[in-house]
Amino acid sequence: MKTFIHRLFSLPFIQLSGANVWMLLGIVSWTVPLGNFVWLGKPYVQNGKIFLVTTSASYLIVFGGLLIQAVLIRRIISRYPGIEQTPKRIALELGVFVLMNTVVTVLIFWGVYKQVGVYERMATFAPTFSTYVTIGCISITASFLTVGLYESYYTFQKWKEKTLMAEAYKREALVNQLEILKNQVNPHFLFNSLNVLSMLITEEPRQAEQFVEQLARVYRYLLQTNDQDLACLSQELDFIEAYYHLLRTRYQQGVELSIEVAASYREWLLPPLTLQLLVENAVKHNRIQPHQPLRITIGVTEEGWLRVGNNLQRKTTRVVSHQVGLANIASKYRLLAQPEPVISDTDGHFVVTMPLLAPALI
């Protein structure tokens, strides 16, 4: 019987959890006999036949009502699932419970008491106004109790899901952070930078001195911002200019950087090292040639979103990519409860657009 009830309430158009099913059945278990007793009085418990017939028939009607009620509740939840929609969901659920309790009460009154001749077996049956009021109170109390228990359980489950999701995002962010830390001390980047520095020391000592300054700025910023959740856009732009100096020294006219950001947006915030990841991603996946330079642009849209793009000139040899950089940025925005970056790859341009956070909102 227990398995049958669970399977019945687990049908696709119902889908009530085991906890909710037992909450409903638990409330029904005492409201049905209590309601019968209020209607019929002492004969309900004194006459065995009346007790057996009315109780079994009432439970059968109530159980059918629960199935219909579960379908309606399921529709309400699917339409208003959010925690912020709880007041609207509670109002609709309460209306369904009150309506179904009224229908069930009428069915029991006319379909059981009248049809099986309960009244004829009783010496007297004279429900007073207080009887109707009491039945109404039982119905409303059962409705409020059911909605309260159900919504408490539903809210707890949503909170639990949100907590587990947040933990998953944190784990993802930690994994990505580990990867980005590896990239920050990327031996290839450092090796190439030292090779460039070695050549400059011999051929261009003054330029070598500038190169060392920019290299120090890059690694200083990497170390300073590693533990921060947000960085000022102006700081990110200063850092990327230092990073670009290293690229420019290495690739000469093969790479170009254009920054067009209004002063009003320079104090807005974003996850640190976002620009470095995107610029590095562009350099990694595209050909860099003096006669066909890689052009990287950084700007802000009318909606206040940061836009980083580059012309596409993919390398002929396939570059192994695990999308770590983009995944790292996306996970940080999720942890900040912000919209994730929008990636576009059309018309020969690769563009990533992501929201900037206003300082006043933090």
Short mmCIF file of C-alpha atoms in Angstrom, two decimals:
data_model
loop_
_atom_site.label_atom_id
_atom_site.label_comp_id
_atom_site.label_asym_id
_atom_site.label_seq_id
_atom_site.Cartn_x
_atom_site.Cartn_y
_atom_site.Cartn_z
CA MET A 1 0.00 0.00 0.00
CA LYS A 2 2.84 2.37 0.90
CA THR A 3 4.59 1.65 -2.42
CA PHE A 4 1.34 2.10 -4.35
CA ILE A 5 0.70 5.54 -2.78
CA HIS A 6 4.26 6.68 -3.54
CA ARG A 7 4.01 5.54 -7.15
CA LEU A 8 0.63 7.19 -7.58
CA PHE A 9 1.78 10.57 -6.30
CA SER A 10 5.03 10.24 -8.29
CA LEU A 11 3.24 10.18 -11.66
CA PRO A 12 4.68 12.77 -14.12
CA PHE A 13 1.65 15.08 -13.88
CA ILE A 14 1.73 15.00 -10.04
CA GLN A 15 5.33 14.48 -8.88
CA LEU A 16 4.96 15.08 -5.16
CA SER A 17 7.88 14.04 -2.98
CA GLY A 18 7.49 11.39 -0.31
CA ALA A 19 7.69 14.00 2.47
CA ASN A 20 4.85 16.04 0.94
CA VAL A 21 2.69 12.94 0.43
CA TRP A 22 3.02 11.92 4.07
CA MET A 23 2.35 15.48 5.24
CA LEU A 24 -0.93 15.50 3.29
CA LEU A 25 -1.95 12.04 4.46
CA GLY A 26 -1.02 12.94 8.04
CA ILE A 27 -3.34 15.95 8.01
CA VAL A 28 -6.13 13.98 6.31
CA SER A 29 -5.85 11.18 8.87
CA TRP A 30 -7.34 13.35 11.64
CA THR A 31 -9.42 15.90 9.69
CA VAL A 32 -11.70 13.24 8.15
CA PRO A 33 -12.83 11.55 11.39
CA LEU A 34 -12.97 14.91 13.17
CA GLY A 35 -15.19 16.36 10.44
CA ASN A 36 -17.49 13.33 10.51
CA PHE A 37 -17.79 13.59 14.26
CA VAL A 38 -18.68 17.30 14.09
CA TRP A 39 -21.36 16.58 11.48
CA LEU A 40 -22.87 13.42 12.96
CA GLY A 41 -22.15 13.74 16.66
CA LYS A 42 -22.09 10.75 19.01
CA PRO A 43 -23.80 8.30 16.58
CA TYR A 44 -20.63 8.46 14.47
CA VAL A 45 -18.61 6.71 17.19
CA GLN A 46 -21.47 4.73 18.74
CA ASN A 47 -22.88 3.07 15.61
CA GLY A 48 -20.29 0.73 14.09
CA LYS A 49 -21.95 0.59 10.66
CA ILE A 50 -22.23 4.38 10.40
CA PHE A 51 -18.59 4.75 11.48
CA LEU A 52 -17.31 2.17 9.00
CA VAL A 53 -19.35 3.39 6.00
CA THR A 54 -18.83 7.12 6.48
CA THR A 55 -15.13 6.84 7.35
CA SER A 56 -14.18 4.58 4.44
CA ALA A 57 -16.29 6.54 1.90
CA SER A 58 -14.96 9.88 3.20
CA TYR A 59 -11.35 8.74 2.94
CA LEU A 60 -11.99 7.54 -0.62
CA ILE A 61 -13.43 10.91 -1.66
CA VAL A 62 -10.67 12.84 0.14
CA PHE A 63 -7.99 10.70 -1.50
CA GLY A 64 -9.44 11.46 -4.94
CA GLY A 65 -9.48 15.14 -4.01
CA LEU A 66 -5.83 14.95 -3.00
CA LEU A 67 -4.87 13.66 -6.44
CA ILE A 68 -6.65 16.54 -8.18
CA GLN A 69 -5.20 18.95 -5.64
CA ALA A 70 -1.69 17.61 -6.26
CA VAL A 71 -2.04 18.18 -10.02
CA LEU A 72 -3.14 21.79 -9.48
CA ILE A 73 -0.36 22.43 -6.97
CA ARG A 74 2.16 21.01 -9.40
CA ARG A 75 1.01 23.48 -12.06
CA ILE A 76 1.29 26.39 -9.63
CA ILE A 77 4.82 25.40 -8.63
CA SER A 78 5.97 24.97 -12.24
CA ARG A 79 4.66 28.45 -13.06
CA TYR A 80 5.92 30.21 -9.91
CA PRO A 81 8.99 28.24 -8.75
CA GLY A 82 11.14 31.07 -7.39
CA ILE A 83 11.57 31.91 -3.71
CA GLU A 84 10.74 35.54 -4.53
CA GLN A 85 7.38 34.29 -5.92
CA THR A 86 6.43 32.65 -2.61
CA PRO A 87 3.58 35.10 -1.68
CA LYS A 88 1.84 34.58 -5.03
CA ARG A 89 2.39 30.82 -4.84
CA ILE A 90 1.01 30.62 -1.27
CA ALA A 91 -2.09 32.63 -2.23
CA LEU A 92 -2.85 30.33 -5.16
CA GLU A 93 -2.13 27.16 -3.16
CA LEU A 94 -4.36 28.34 -0.33
CA GLY A 95 -7.14 29.02 -2.80
CA VAL A 96 -6.79 25.51 -4.21
CA PHE A 97 -6.84 23.91 -0.75
CA VAL A 98 -9.91 25.86 0.37
CA LEU A 99 -11.73 25.11 -2.88
CA MET A 100 -10.92 21.40 -2.81
CA ASN A 101 -11.83 21.11 0.89
CA THR A 102 -15.19 22.73 0.14
CA VAL A 103 -15.84 20.38 -2.80
CA VAL A 104 -14.84 17.33 -0.74
CA THR A 105 -17.07 18.42 2.16
CA VAL A 106 -20.07 18.81 -0.16
CA LEU A 107 -19.40 15.43 -1.78
CA ILE A 108 -19.20 13.73 1.61
CA PHE A 109 -22.36 15.48 2.78
CA TRP A 110 -24.45 14.60 -0.29
CA GLY A 111 -22.65 11.56 -1.60
CA VAL A 112 -22.19 9.72 1.67
CA TYR A 113 -24.59 10.94 4.33
CA LYS A 114 -27.59 11.26 2.01
CA GLN A 115 -27.04 8.36 -0.35
CA VAL A 116 -26.21 5.64 2.16
CA GLY A 117 -29.03 6.71 4.46
CA VAL A 118 -26.91 7.78 7.41
CA TYR A 119 -29.52 10.28 8.55
CA GLU A 120 -32.27 7.64 8.60
CA ARG A 121 -30.22 5.54 11.00
CA MET A 122 -29.84 8.45 13.38
CA ALA A 123 -32.51 9.47 15.86
CA THR A 124 -31.74 13.15 15.25
CA PHE A 125 -29.65 15.13 12.80
CA ALA A 126 -29.89 18.84 13.18
CA PRO A 127 -26.64 20.61 12.27
CA THR A 128 -26.65 24.09 13.75
CA PHE A 129 -24.94 27.25 12.57
CA SER A 130 -22.06 26.49 14.92
CA THR A 131 -21.68 23.10 13.21
CA TYR A 132 -21.13 24.80 9.84
CA VAL A 133 -18.75 27.29 11.43
CA THR A 134 -16.78 24.47 13.07
CA ILE A 135 -16.54 22.55 9.78
CA GLY A 136 -15.38 25.73 8.05
CA CYS A 137 -12.74 26.32 10.73
CA ILE A 138 -11.47 22.74 10.39
CA SER A 139 -11.25 23.17 6.61
CA ILE A 140 -9.43 26.51 6.80
CA THR A 141 -7.10 25.28 9.56
CA ALA A 142 -6.23 22.19 7.54
CA SER A 143 -5.61 24.38 4.47
CA PHE A 144 -3.33 26.81 6.31
CA LEU A 145 -1.51 23.96 8.05
CA THR A 146 -0.99 22.10 4.77
CA VAL A 147 0.25 25.19 2.93
CA GLY A 148 2.50 26.15 5.84
CA LEU A 149 4.11 22.72 6.10
CA TYR A 150 4.40 22.32 2.36
CA GLU A 151 5.92 25.76 1.77
CA SER A 152 8.33 25.29 4.68
CA TYR A 153 9.53 22.04 3.15
CA TYR A 154 9.66 23.56 -0.36
CA THR A 155 11.63 26.61 0.84
CA PHE A 156 14.03 24.38 2.74
CA GLN A 157 14.63 22.26 -0.36
CA LYS A 158 15.22 25.36 -2.50
CA TRP A 159 17.62 26.76 0.10
CA LYS A 160 19.40 23.42 0.17
CA GLU A 161 19.67 23.34 -3.63
CA LYS A 162 20.96 26.90 -3.70
CA THR A 163 23.52 26.13 -0.99
CA LEU A 164 24.75 23.03 -2.81
CA MET A 165 24.93 24.98 -6.07
CA ALA A 166 26.91 27.75 -4.39
CA GLU A 167 29.32 25.17 -2.98
CA ALA A 168 29.68 23.63 -6.44
CA TYR A 169 30.44 27.05 -7.90
CA LYS A 170 33.01 27.67 -5.18
CA ARG A 171 34.70 24.35 -5.91
CA GLU A 172 34.66 25.19 -9.60
CA ALA A 173 36.13 28.61 -8.89
CA LEU A 174 38.88 27.08 -6.75
CA VAL A 175 39.78 24.64 -9.51
CA ASN A 176 39.82 27.44 -12.07
CA GLN A 177 41.79 29.62 -9.70
CA LEU A 178 44.40 26.89 -9.42
CA GLU A 179 44.61 26.72 -13.19
CA ILE A 180 44.94 30.46 -13.54
CA LEU A 181 47.64 30.49 -10.87
CA LYS A 182 49.52 27.96 -12.98
CA ASN A 183 49.07 30.20 -16.00
CA GLN A 184 50.19 33.25 -14.04
CA VAL A 185 53.55 31.63 -13.52
CA ASN A 186 53.37 30.12 -16.98
CA PRO A 187 56.89 28.86 -17.67
CA HIS A 188 56.46 29.48 -21.41
CA PHE A 189 55.48 33.10 -20.89
CA LEU A 190 58.28 33.63 -18.39
CA PHE A 191 60.78 31.79 -20.61
CA ASN A 192 59.80 33.86 -23.67
CA SER A 193 59.95 37.07 -21.63
CA LEU A 194 63.44 36.22 -20.37
CA ASN A 195 64.56 35.41 -23.93
CA VAL A 196 63.31 38.81 -25.10
CA LEU A 197 65.01 40.45 -22.13
CA SER A 198 68.27 38.65 -22.91
CA MET A 199 68.30 39.96 -26.47
CA LEU A 200 67.37 43.47 -25.36
CA ILE A 201 70.16 43.66 -22.79
CA THR A 202 72.67 43.12 -25.58
CA GLU A 203 71.05 45.16 -28.32
CA GLU A 204 68.80 47.74 -26.58
CA PRO A 205 69.85 48.24 -22.93
CA ARG A 206 67.44 51.12 -22.35
CA GLN A 207 64.52 49.20 -23.81
CA ALA A 208 65.55 46.24 -21.65
CA GLU A 209 65.23 48.43 -18.57
CA GLN A 210 61.68 49.42 -19.59
CA PHE A 211 60.85 45.79 -20.29
CA VAL A 212 61.95 44.78 -16.77
CA GLU A 213 59.79 47.54 -15.27
CA GLN A 214 56.72 46.36 -17.15
CA LEU A 215 57.42 42.73 -16.31
CA ALA A 216 57.67 43.65 -12.63
CA ARG A 217 54.36 45.56 -12.87
CA VAL A 218 52.68 42.53 -14.39
CA TYR A 219 53.79 40.06 -11.75
CA ARG A 220 53.24 42.53 -8.91
CA TYR A 221 49.62 42.97 -10.00
CA LEU A 222 49.16 39.21 -10.37
CA LEU A 223 50.28 38.67 -6.79
CA GLN A 224 48.29 41.60 -5.36
CA THR A 225 44.94 40.72 -6.94
CA ASN A 226 45.04 36.95 -6.57
CA ASP A 227 42.87 36.92 -3.42
CA GLN A 228 40.51 39.73 -4.42
CA ASP A 229 36.95 39.17 -5.64
CA LEU A 230 36.75 42.45 -7.55
CA ALA A 231 39.12 44.94 -9.11
CA CYS A 232 38.65 48.46 -10.37
CA LEU A 233 38.51 48.75 -14.16
CA SER A 234 41.13 51.49 -14.16
CA GLN A 235 43.56 49.13 -12.37
CA GLU A 236 42.79 46.37 -14.86
CA LEU A 237 43.44 48.75 -17.75
CA ASP A 238 46.75 49.92 -16.24
CA PHE A 239 47.76 46.30 -15.81
CA ILE A 240 46.78 45.31 -19.34
CA GLU A 241 48.82 48.20 -20.75
CA ALA A 242 51.87 46.83 -18.94
CA TYR A 243 51.03 43.34 -20.19
CA TYR A 244 50.60 44.72 -23.71
CA HIS A 245 54.03 46.35 -23.50
CA LEU A 246 55.56 42.90 -23.02
CA LEU A 247 53.57 41.52 -25.96
CA ARG A 248 54.48 44.49 -28.12
CA THR A 249 58.14 44.12 -27.31
CA ARG A 250 57.99 40.47 -28.31
CA TYR A 251 55.70 40.63 -31.37
CA GLN A 252 56.43 44.21 -32.52
CA GLN A 253 53.80 45.33 -35.08
CA GLY A 254 52.14 41.91 -34.94
CA VAL A 255 49.77 42.91 -32.16
CA GLU A 256 47.75 46.08 -31.57
CA LEU A 257 45.68 47.14 -28.59
CA SER A 258 42.96 49.79 -28.65
CA ILE A 259 41.29 50.97 -25.43
CA GLU A 260 38.21 53.20 -25.58
CA VAL A 261 36.64 53.40 -22.12
CA ALA A 262 34.91 56.54 -20.90
CA ALA A 263 36.17 58.03 -17.65
CA SER A 264 32.75 57.50 -16.08
CA TYR A 265 33.23 53.71 -16.24
CA ARG A 266 36.83 53.49 -15.05
CA GLU A 267 35.83 53.19 -11.38
CA TRP A 268 33.41 50.34 -12.06
CA LEU A 269 34.36 46.85 -10.95
CA LEU A 270 34.94 43.41 -12.44
CA PRO A 271 36.67 40.15 -11.44
CA PRO A 272 40.46 40.64 -11.40
CA LEU A 273 42.65 39.43 -14.28
CA THR A 274 39.65 39.28 -16.61
CA LEU A 275 41.37 41.39 -19.26
CA GLN A 276 44.60 39.43 -19.03
CA LEU A 277 42.76 36.16 -19.57
CA LEU A 278 40.95 37.47 -22.63
CA VAL A 279 44.03 39.08 -24.19
CA GLU A 280 46.06 35.95 -23.51
CA ASN A 281 43.29 33.87 -25.09
CA ALA A 282 43.41 36.03 -28.24
CA VAL A 283 47.18 35.74 -28.54
CA LYS A 284 47.08 31.98 -27.96
CA HIS A 285 44.57 31.15 -30.69
CA ASN A 286 45.42 33.61 -33.48
CA ARG A 287 48.26 34.21 -35.91
CA ILE A 288 50.42 37.23 -35.14
CA GLN A 289 52.19 38.74 -38.16
CA PRO A 290 53.52 42.25 -38.81
CA HIS A 291 51.66 42.55 -42.14
CA GLN A 292 48.47 41.09 -40.61
CA PRO A 293 48.40 42.20 -36.96
CA LEU A 294 46.12 40.83 -34.28
CA ARG A 295 43.90 43.76 -33.27
CA ILE A 296 42.49 43.65 -29.76
CA THR A 297 39.87 46.20 -28.69
CA ILE A 298 38.54 47.03 -25.23
CA GLY A 299 35.47 49.20 -24.81
CA VAL A 300 32.16 49.63 -22.99
CA THR A 301 28.72 49.16 -24.56
CA GLU A 302 25.80 51.58 -24.16
CA GLU A 303 24.36 49.19 -21.57
CA GLY A 304 27.49 49.52 -19.43
CA TRP A 305 28.97 46.11 -20.29
CA LEU A 306 32.68 45.64 -20.91
CA ARG A 307 33.42 44.50 -24.46
CA VAL A 308 36.70 42.77 -25.40
CA GLY A 309 37.14 41.65 -29.00
CA ASN A 310 39.71 40.69 -31.58
CA ASN A 311 39.83 39.93 -35.29
CA LEU A 312 39.89 36.21 -36.03
CA GLN A 313 42.91 34.80 -37.84
CA ARG A 314 43.14 31.35 -36.37
CA LYS A 315 46.39 29.46 -36.37
CA THR A 316 46.75 26.75 -38.99
CA THR A 317 48.02 24.31 -36.38
CA ARG A 318 45.31 23.42 -33.89
CA VAL A 319 45.93 24.79 -30.39
CA VAL A 320 44.81 22.57 -27.53
CA SER A 321 42.32 24.52 -25.45
CA HIS A 322 40.42 23.54 -22.29
CA GLN A 323 38.53 26.87 -22.14
CA VAL A 324 39.99 27.40 -18.66
CA GLY A 325 40.23 31.16 -19.02
CA LEU A 326 36.63 31.68 -20.14
CA ALA A 327 35.36 29.15 -17.59
CA ASN A 328 37.25 31.00 -14.86
CA ILE A 329 35.60 34.30 -15.78
CA ALA A 330 32.13 32.71 -16.02
CA SER A 331 32.45 31.01 -12.63
CA LYS A 332 33.48 34.29 -10.96
CA TYR A 333 30.42 36.07 -12.36
CA ARG A 334 28.20 33.23 -11.13
CA LEU A 335 29.65 33.52 -7.64
CA LEU A 336 28.92 37.25 -7.75
CA ALA A 337 25.29 36.45 -8.73
CA GLN A 338 25.77 38.42 -11.97
CA PRO A 339 24.88 37.56 -15.57
CA GLU A 340 27.53 35.44 -17.22
CA PRO A 341 29.67 36.78 -20.10
CA VAL A 342 28.19 36.62 -23.59
CA ILE A 343 30.51 35.11 -26.22
CA SER A 344 30.14 35.94 -29.90
CA ASP A 345 32.09 34.39 -32.79
CA THR A 346 30.72 35.95 -35.98
CA ASP A 347 31.79 38.02 -38.99
CA GLY A 348 35.47 37.31 -38.42
CA HIS A 349 35.50 38.67 -34.88
CA PHE A 350 35.61 37.01 -31.48
CA VAL A 351 33.90 39.16 -28.85
CA VAL A 352 33.29 38.63 -25.14
CA THR A 353 30.85 41.00 -23.43
CA MET A 354 30.45 40.99 -19.65
CA PRO A 355 28.73 43.20 -17.04
CA LEU A 356 30.56 45.83 -15.03
CA LEU A 357 29.49 46.28 -11.40
CA ALA A 358 28.70 49.77 -10.22
CA PRO A 359 30.70 50.65 -7.05
CA ALA A 360 27.54 51.85 -5.29
CA LEU A 361 25.98 48.38 -5.62
CA ILE A 362 28.81 46.59 -3.82
#
